mmCIF file of C-alpha atoms in Angstrom:
data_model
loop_
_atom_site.group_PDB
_atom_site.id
_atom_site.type_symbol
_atom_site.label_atom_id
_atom_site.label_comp_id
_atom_site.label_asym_id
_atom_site.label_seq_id
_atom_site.Cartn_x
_atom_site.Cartn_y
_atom_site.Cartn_z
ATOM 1 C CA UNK A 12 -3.319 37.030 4.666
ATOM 2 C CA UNK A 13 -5.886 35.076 2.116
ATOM 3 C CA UNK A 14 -9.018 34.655 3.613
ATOM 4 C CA UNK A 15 -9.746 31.546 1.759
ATOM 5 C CA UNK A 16 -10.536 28.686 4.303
ATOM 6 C CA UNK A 17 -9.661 25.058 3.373
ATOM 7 C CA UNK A 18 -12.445 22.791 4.830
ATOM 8 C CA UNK A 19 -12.400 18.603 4.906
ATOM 9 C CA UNK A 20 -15.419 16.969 5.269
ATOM 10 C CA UNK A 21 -17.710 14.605 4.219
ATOM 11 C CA UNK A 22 -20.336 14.715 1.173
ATOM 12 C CA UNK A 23 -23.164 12.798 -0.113
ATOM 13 C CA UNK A 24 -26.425 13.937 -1.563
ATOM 14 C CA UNK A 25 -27.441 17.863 -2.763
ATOM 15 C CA UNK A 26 -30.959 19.570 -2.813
ATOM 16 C CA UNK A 27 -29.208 22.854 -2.943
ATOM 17 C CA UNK A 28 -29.979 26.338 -1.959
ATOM 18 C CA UNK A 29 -27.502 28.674 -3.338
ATOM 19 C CA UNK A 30 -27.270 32.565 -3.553
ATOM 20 C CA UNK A 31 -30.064 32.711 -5.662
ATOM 21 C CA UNK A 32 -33.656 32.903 -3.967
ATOM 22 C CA UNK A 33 -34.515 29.530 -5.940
ATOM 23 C CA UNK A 34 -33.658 26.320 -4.688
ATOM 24 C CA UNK A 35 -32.086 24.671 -7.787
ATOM 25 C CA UNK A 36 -31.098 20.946 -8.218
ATOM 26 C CA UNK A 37 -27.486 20.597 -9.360
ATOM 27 C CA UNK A 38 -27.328 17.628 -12.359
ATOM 28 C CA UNK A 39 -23.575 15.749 -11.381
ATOM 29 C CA UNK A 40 -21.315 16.244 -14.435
ATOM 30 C CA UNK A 41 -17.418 16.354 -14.714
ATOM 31 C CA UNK A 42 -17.697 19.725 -14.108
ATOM 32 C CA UNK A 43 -20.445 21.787 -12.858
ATOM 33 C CA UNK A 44 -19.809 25.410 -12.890
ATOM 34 C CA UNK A 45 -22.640 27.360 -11.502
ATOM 35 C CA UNK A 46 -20.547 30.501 -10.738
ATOM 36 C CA UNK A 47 -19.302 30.331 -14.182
ATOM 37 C CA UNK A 48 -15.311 30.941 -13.005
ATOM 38 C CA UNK A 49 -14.135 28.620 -16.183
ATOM 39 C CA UNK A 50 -14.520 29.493 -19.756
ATOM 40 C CA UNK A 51 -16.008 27.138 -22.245
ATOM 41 C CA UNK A 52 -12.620 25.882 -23.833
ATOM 42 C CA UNK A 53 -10.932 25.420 -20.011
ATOM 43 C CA UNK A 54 -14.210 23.152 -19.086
ATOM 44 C CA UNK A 55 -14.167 21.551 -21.940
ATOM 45 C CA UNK A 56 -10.151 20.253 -21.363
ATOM 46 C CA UNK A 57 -11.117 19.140 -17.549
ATOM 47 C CA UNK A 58 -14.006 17.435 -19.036
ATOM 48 C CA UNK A 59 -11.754 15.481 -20.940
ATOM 49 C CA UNK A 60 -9.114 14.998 -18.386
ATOM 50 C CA UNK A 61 -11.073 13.899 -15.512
ATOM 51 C CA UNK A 62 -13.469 11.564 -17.904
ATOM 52 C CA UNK A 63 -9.654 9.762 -19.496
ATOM 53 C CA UNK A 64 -8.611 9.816 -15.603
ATOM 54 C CA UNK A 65 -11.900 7.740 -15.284
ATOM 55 C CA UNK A 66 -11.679 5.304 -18.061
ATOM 56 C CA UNK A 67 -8.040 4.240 -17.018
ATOM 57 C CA UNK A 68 -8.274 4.195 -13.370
ATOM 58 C CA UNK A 69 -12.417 3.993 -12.513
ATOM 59 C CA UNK A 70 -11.663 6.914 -9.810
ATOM 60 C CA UNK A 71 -14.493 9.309 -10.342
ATOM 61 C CA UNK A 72 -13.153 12.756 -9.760
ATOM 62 C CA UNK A 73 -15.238 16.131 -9.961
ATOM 63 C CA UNK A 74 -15.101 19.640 -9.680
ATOM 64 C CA UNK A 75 -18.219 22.008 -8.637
ATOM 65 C CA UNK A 76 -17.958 25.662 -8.392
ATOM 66 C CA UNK A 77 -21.014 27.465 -6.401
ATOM 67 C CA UNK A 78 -21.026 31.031 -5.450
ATOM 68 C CA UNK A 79 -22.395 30.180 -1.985
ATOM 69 C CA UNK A 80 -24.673 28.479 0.227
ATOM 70 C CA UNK A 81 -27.374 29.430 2.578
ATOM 71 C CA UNK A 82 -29.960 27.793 4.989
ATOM 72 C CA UNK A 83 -27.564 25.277 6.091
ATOM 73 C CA UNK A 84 -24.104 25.024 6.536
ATOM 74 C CA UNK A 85 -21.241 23.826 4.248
ATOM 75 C CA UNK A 86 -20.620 20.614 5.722
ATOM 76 C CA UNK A 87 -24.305 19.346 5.620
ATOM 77 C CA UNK A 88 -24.854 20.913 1.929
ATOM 78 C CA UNK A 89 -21.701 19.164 0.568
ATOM 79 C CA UNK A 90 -22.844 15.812 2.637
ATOM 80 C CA UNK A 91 -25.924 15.806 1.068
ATOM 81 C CA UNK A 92 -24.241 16.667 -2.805
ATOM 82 C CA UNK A 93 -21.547 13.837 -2.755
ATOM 83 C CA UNK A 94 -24.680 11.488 -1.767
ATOM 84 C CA UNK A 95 -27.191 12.292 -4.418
ATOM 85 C CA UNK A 96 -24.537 11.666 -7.023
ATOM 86 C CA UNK A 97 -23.262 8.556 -6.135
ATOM 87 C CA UNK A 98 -20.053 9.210 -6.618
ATOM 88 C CA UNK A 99 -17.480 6.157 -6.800
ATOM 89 C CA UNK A 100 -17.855 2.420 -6.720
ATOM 90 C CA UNK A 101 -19.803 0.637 -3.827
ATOM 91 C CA UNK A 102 -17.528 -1.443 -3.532
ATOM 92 C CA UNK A 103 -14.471 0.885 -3.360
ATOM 93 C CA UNK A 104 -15.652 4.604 -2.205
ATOM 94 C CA UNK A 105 -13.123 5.717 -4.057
ATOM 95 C CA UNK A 106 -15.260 9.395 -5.104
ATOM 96 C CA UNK A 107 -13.400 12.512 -5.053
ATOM 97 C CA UNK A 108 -14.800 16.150 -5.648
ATOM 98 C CA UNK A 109 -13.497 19.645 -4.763
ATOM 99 C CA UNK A 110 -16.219 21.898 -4.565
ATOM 100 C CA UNK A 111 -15.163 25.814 -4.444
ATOM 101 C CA UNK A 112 -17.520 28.383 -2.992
ATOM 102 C CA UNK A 113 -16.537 31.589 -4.851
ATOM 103 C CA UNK A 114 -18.359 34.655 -2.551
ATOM 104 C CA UNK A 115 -17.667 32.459 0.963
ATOM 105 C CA UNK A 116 -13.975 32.298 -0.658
ATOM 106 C CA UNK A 117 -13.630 28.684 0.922
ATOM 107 C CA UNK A 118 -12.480 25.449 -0.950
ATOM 108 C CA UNK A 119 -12.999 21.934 0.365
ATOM 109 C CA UNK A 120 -12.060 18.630 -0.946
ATOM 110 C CA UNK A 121 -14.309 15.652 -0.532
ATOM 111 C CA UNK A 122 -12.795 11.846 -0.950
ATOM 112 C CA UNK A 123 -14.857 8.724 -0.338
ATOM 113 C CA UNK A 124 -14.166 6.293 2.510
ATOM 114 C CA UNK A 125 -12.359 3.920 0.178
ATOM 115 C CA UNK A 126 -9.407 6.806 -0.167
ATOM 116 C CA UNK A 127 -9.836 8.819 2.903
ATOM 117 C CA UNK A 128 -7.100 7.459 5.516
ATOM 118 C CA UNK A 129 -4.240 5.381 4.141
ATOM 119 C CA UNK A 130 -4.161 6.975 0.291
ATOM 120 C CA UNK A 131 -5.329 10.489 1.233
ATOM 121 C CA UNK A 132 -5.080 11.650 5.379
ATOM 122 C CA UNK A 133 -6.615 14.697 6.291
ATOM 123 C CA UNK A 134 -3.326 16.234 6.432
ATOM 124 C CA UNK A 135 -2.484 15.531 2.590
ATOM 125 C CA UNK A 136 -6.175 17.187 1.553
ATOM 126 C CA UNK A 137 -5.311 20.227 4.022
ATOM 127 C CA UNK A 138 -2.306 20.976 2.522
ATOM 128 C CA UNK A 139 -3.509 20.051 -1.210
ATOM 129 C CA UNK A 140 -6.594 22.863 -0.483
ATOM 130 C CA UNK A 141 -4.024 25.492 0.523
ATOM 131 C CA UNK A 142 -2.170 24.642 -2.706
ATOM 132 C CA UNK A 143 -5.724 25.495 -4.655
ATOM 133 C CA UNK A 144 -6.740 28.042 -2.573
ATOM 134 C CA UNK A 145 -3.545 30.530 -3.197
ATOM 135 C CA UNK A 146 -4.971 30.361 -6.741
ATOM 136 C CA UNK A 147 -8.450 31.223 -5.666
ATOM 137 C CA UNK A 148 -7.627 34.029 -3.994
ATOM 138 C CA UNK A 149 -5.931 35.508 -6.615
ATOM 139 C CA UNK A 150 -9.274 34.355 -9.361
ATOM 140 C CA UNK A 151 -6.914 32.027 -10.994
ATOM 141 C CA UNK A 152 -9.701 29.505 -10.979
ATOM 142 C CA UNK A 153 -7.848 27.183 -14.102
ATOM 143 C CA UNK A 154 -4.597 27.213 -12.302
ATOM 144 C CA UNK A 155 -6.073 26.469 -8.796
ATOM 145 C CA UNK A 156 -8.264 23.115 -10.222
ATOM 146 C CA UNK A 157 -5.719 22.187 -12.373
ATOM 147 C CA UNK A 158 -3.043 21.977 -9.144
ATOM 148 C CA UNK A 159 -5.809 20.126 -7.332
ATOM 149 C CA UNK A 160 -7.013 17.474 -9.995
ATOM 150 C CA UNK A 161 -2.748 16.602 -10.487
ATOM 151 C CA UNK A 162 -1.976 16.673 -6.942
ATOM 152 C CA UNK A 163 -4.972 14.204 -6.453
ATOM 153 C CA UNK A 164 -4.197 11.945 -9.406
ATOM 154 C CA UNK A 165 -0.491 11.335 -8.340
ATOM 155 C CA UNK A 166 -1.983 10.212 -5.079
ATOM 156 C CA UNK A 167 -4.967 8.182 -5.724
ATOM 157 C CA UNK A 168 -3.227 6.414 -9.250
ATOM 158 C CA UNK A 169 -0.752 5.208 -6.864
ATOM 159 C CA UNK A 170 -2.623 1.889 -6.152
ATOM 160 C CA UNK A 171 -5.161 -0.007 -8.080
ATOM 161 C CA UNK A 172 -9.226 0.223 -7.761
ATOM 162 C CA UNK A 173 -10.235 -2.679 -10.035
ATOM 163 C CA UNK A 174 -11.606 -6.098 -8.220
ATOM 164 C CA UNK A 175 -8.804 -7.958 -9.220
ATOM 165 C CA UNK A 176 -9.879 -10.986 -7.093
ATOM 166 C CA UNK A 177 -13.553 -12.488 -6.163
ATOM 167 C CA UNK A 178 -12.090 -15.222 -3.855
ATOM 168 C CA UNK A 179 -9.735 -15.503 -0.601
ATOM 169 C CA UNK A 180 -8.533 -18.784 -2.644
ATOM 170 C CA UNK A 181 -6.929 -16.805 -5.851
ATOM 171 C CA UNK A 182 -5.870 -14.234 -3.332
ATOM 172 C CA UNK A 183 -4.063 -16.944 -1.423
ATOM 173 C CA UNK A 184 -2.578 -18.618 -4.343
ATOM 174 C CA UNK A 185 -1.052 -15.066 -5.522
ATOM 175 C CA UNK A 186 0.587 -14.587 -2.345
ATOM 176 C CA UNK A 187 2.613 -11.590 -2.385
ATOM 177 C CA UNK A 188 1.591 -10.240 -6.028
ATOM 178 C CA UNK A 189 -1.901 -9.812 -4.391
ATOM 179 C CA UNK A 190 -0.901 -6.906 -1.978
ATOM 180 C CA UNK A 191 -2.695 -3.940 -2.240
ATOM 181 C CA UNK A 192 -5.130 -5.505 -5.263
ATOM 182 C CA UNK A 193 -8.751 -5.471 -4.071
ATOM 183 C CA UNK A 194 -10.629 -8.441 -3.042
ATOM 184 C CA UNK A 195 -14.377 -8.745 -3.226
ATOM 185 C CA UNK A 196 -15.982 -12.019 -1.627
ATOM 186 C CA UNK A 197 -17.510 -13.486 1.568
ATOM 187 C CA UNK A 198 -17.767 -15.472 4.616
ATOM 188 C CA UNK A 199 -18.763 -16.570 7.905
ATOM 189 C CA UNK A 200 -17.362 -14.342 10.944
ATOM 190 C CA UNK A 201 -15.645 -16.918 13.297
ATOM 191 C CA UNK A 202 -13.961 -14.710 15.314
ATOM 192 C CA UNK A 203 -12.355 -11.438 16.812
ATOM 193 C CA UNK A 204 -8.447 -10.878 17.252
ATOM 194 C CA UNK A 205 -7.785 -7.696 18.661
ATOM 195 C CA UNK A 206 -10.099 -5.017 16.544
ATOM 196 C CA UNK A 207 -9.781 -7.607 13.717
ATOM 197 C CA UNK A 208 -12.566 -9.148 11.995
ATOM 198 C CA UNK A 209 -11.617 -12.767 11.502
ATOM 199 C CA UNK A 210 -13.685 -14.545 8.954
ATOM 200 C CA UNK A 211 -13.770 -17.497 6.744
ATOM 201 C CA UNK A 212 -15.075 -18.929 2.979
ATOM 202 C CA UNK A 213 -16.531 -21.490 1.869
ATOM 203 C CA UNK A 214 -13.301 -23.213 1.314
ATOM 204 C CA UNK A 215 -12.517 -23.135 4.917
ATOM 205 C CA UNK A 216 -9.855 -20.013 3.496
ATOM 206 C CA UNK A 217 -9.693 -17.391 6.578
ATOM 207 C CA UNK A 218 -8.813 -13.704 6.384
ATOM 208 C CA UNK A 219 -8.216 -10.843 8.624
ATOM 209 C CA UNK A 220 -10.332 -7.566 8.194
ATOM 210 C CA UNK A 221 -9.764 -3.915 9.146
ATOM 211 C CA UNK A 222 -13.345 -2.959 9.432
ATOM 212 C CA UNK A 223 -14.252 1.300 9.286
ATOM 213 C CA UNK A 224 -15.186 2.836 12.297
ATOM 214 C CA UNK A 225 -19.018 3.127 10.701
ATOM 215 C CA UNK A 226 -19.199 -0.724 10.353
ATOM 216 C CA UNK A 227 -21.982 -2.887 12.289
ATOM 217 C CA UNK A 228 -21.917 -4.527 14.866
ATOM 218 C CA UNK A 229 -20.889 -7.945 13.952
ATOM 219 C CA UNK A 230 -21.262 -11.216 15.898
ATOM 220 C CA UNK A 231 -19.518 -14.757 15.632
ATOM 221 C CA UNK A 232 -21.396 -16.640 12.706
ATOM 222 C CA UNK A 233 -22.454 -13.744 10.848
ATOM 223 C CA UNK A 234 -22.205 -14.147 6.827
ATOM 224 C CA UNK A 235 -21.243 -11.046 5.421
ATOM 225 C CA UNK A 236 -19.732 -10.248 1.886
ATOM 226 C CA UNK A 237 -16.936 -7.422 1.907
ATOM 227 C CA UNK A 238 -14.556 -5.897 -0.349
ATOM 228 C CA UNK A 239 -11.298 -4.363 0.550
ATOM 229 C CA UNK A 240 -7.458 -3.622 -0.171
ATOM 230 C CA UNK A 241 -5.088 -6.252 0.349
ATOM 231 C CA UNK A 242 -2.004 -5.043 2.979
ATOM 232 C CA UNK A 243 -0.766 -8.096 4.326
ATOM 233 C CA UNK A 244 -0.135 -12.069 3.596
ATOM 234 C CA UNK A 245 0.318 -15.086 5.693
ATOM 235 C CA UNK A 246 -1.896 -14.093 7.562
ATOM 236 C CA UNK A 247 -3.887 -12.468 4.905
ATOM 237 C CA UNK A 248 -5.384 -8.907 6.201
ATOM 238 C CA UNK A 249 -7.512 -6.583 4.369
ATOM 239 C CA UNK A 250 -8.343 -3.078 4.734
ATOM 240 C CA UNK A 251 -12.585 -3.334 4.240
ATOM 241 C CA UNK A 252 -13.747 -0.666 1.429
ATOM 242 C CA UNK A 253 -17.512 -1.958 1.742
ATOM 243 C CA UNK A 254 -19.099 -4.669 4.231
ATOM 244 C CA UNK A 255 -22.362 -6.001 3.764
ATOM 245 C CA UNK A 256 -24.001 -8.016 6.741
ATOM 246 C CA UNK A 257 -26.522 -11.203 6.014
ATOM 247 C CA UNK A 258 -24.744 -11.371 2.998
ATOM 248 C CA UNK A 259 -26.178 -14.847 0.957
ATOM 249 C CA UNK A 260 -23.192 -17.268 0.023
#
């Protein structure tokens, strides 16, 4: 039986210690490959992919090879990698990296909160990780990133991640060609249905939010500016990406 061990978690920012006795600061690239499992030709071609994937979807994808870590554990080391680089929009979350840990033979895939959920559950990355990892085990390191970048793209490509609209008013004139395009705009919270977030413009145009779990706590007559996906019309609903509180009209 492989003893690689798919993880999901979380990441953010990296001060990393490694294998090495040195704590070393990993620069965020395409690819970083600090335990060198990728020749210069196969980097080179996932450079290329994942920067074309970029330009003609704005999903940020990376891969980082490491050959371990030590003085902490995975999940807070990844945590504080994904947030250091900033990966994806703040508006969307949409960041995805797969880090592989070559001498702890574990591989874990990292999405931000933007595709965690609806476009990628925890049961998708699972089974995408065991996909990669049966390459891992075996050192087919091209192989194993190659099956996870693809099997990522055909999810995450499936929908949009460009602002397509910055008002509830051109969402609301769209109708149903709006669903599942991403709003960005703001309002005045006027009040609660449920564990919606009810909230209305300027223009006296109301919408219904999904707010994340993390989200503040919000109060009637709060202004707060949001962005989000589009799932629903008449009444309009919206899956929140990002939510900003005090947000000036």
């Amino acid at each position: 039986m492989s003893q690689w061990k798919p993880l999901i978690f979380v990441i953010a920012m990296l001060v990393l210690g490694s294998c090495s006795s040195q704590s070393l600061r990993l620069e965020p690239d395409w690819i970083v490959d600090q335990a060198n499992v990728l020749d210069a030709q196969q980097e080179n071609a996932f450079i290329n992919e994942l920067s074309g994937f970029y330009d003609s979807t704005s999903v940020p994808m990376v891969g980082v090879t490491l050959n371990g870590v030590s003085n902490q554990t995975v999940e807070s080391f990844a945590m504080s990698l994904y947030e250091s680089w900033e990966l994806g929009d703040p508006q969307t979350h949409n960041g995805i990296m797969i880090l592989l840990l070559t001498e702890d033979r574990r591989v874990h895939i990292e999405v931000g909160s933007g595709i965690a959920g609806d476009i990628l559950s925890v049961q998708a990355l699972d089974s995408i990780e065991i996909s990669m990892a049966v390459f891992f085990a075996n050192e087919e390191y091209r192989q194993g990133f190659q099956t996870g970048f693809d099997l990522l793209k055909h999810r995450v490509s499936a929908v949009p991640w460009d602002i397509t609209y910055t008002s509830l008013s051109d969402v609301e004139k769209d109708s149903l060609d709006s669903i599942y395009q991403i709003v960005l705009s703001e309002g005045v919270i006027t009040g609660f249905e449920d564990d919606l977030i009810v909230v209305t413009d300027v223009n006296e145009i109301s919408a219904r939010l999904i707010a994340p779990a993390d989200a503040p706590i919000l109060s009637i007559d709060d202004v707060i500016g949001f962005s989000g996906r589009i799932i629903e019309i008449n009444p309009v609903l919206i899956r929140v990406l990002n939510l900003e509180v005090d947000f000036a009209f």
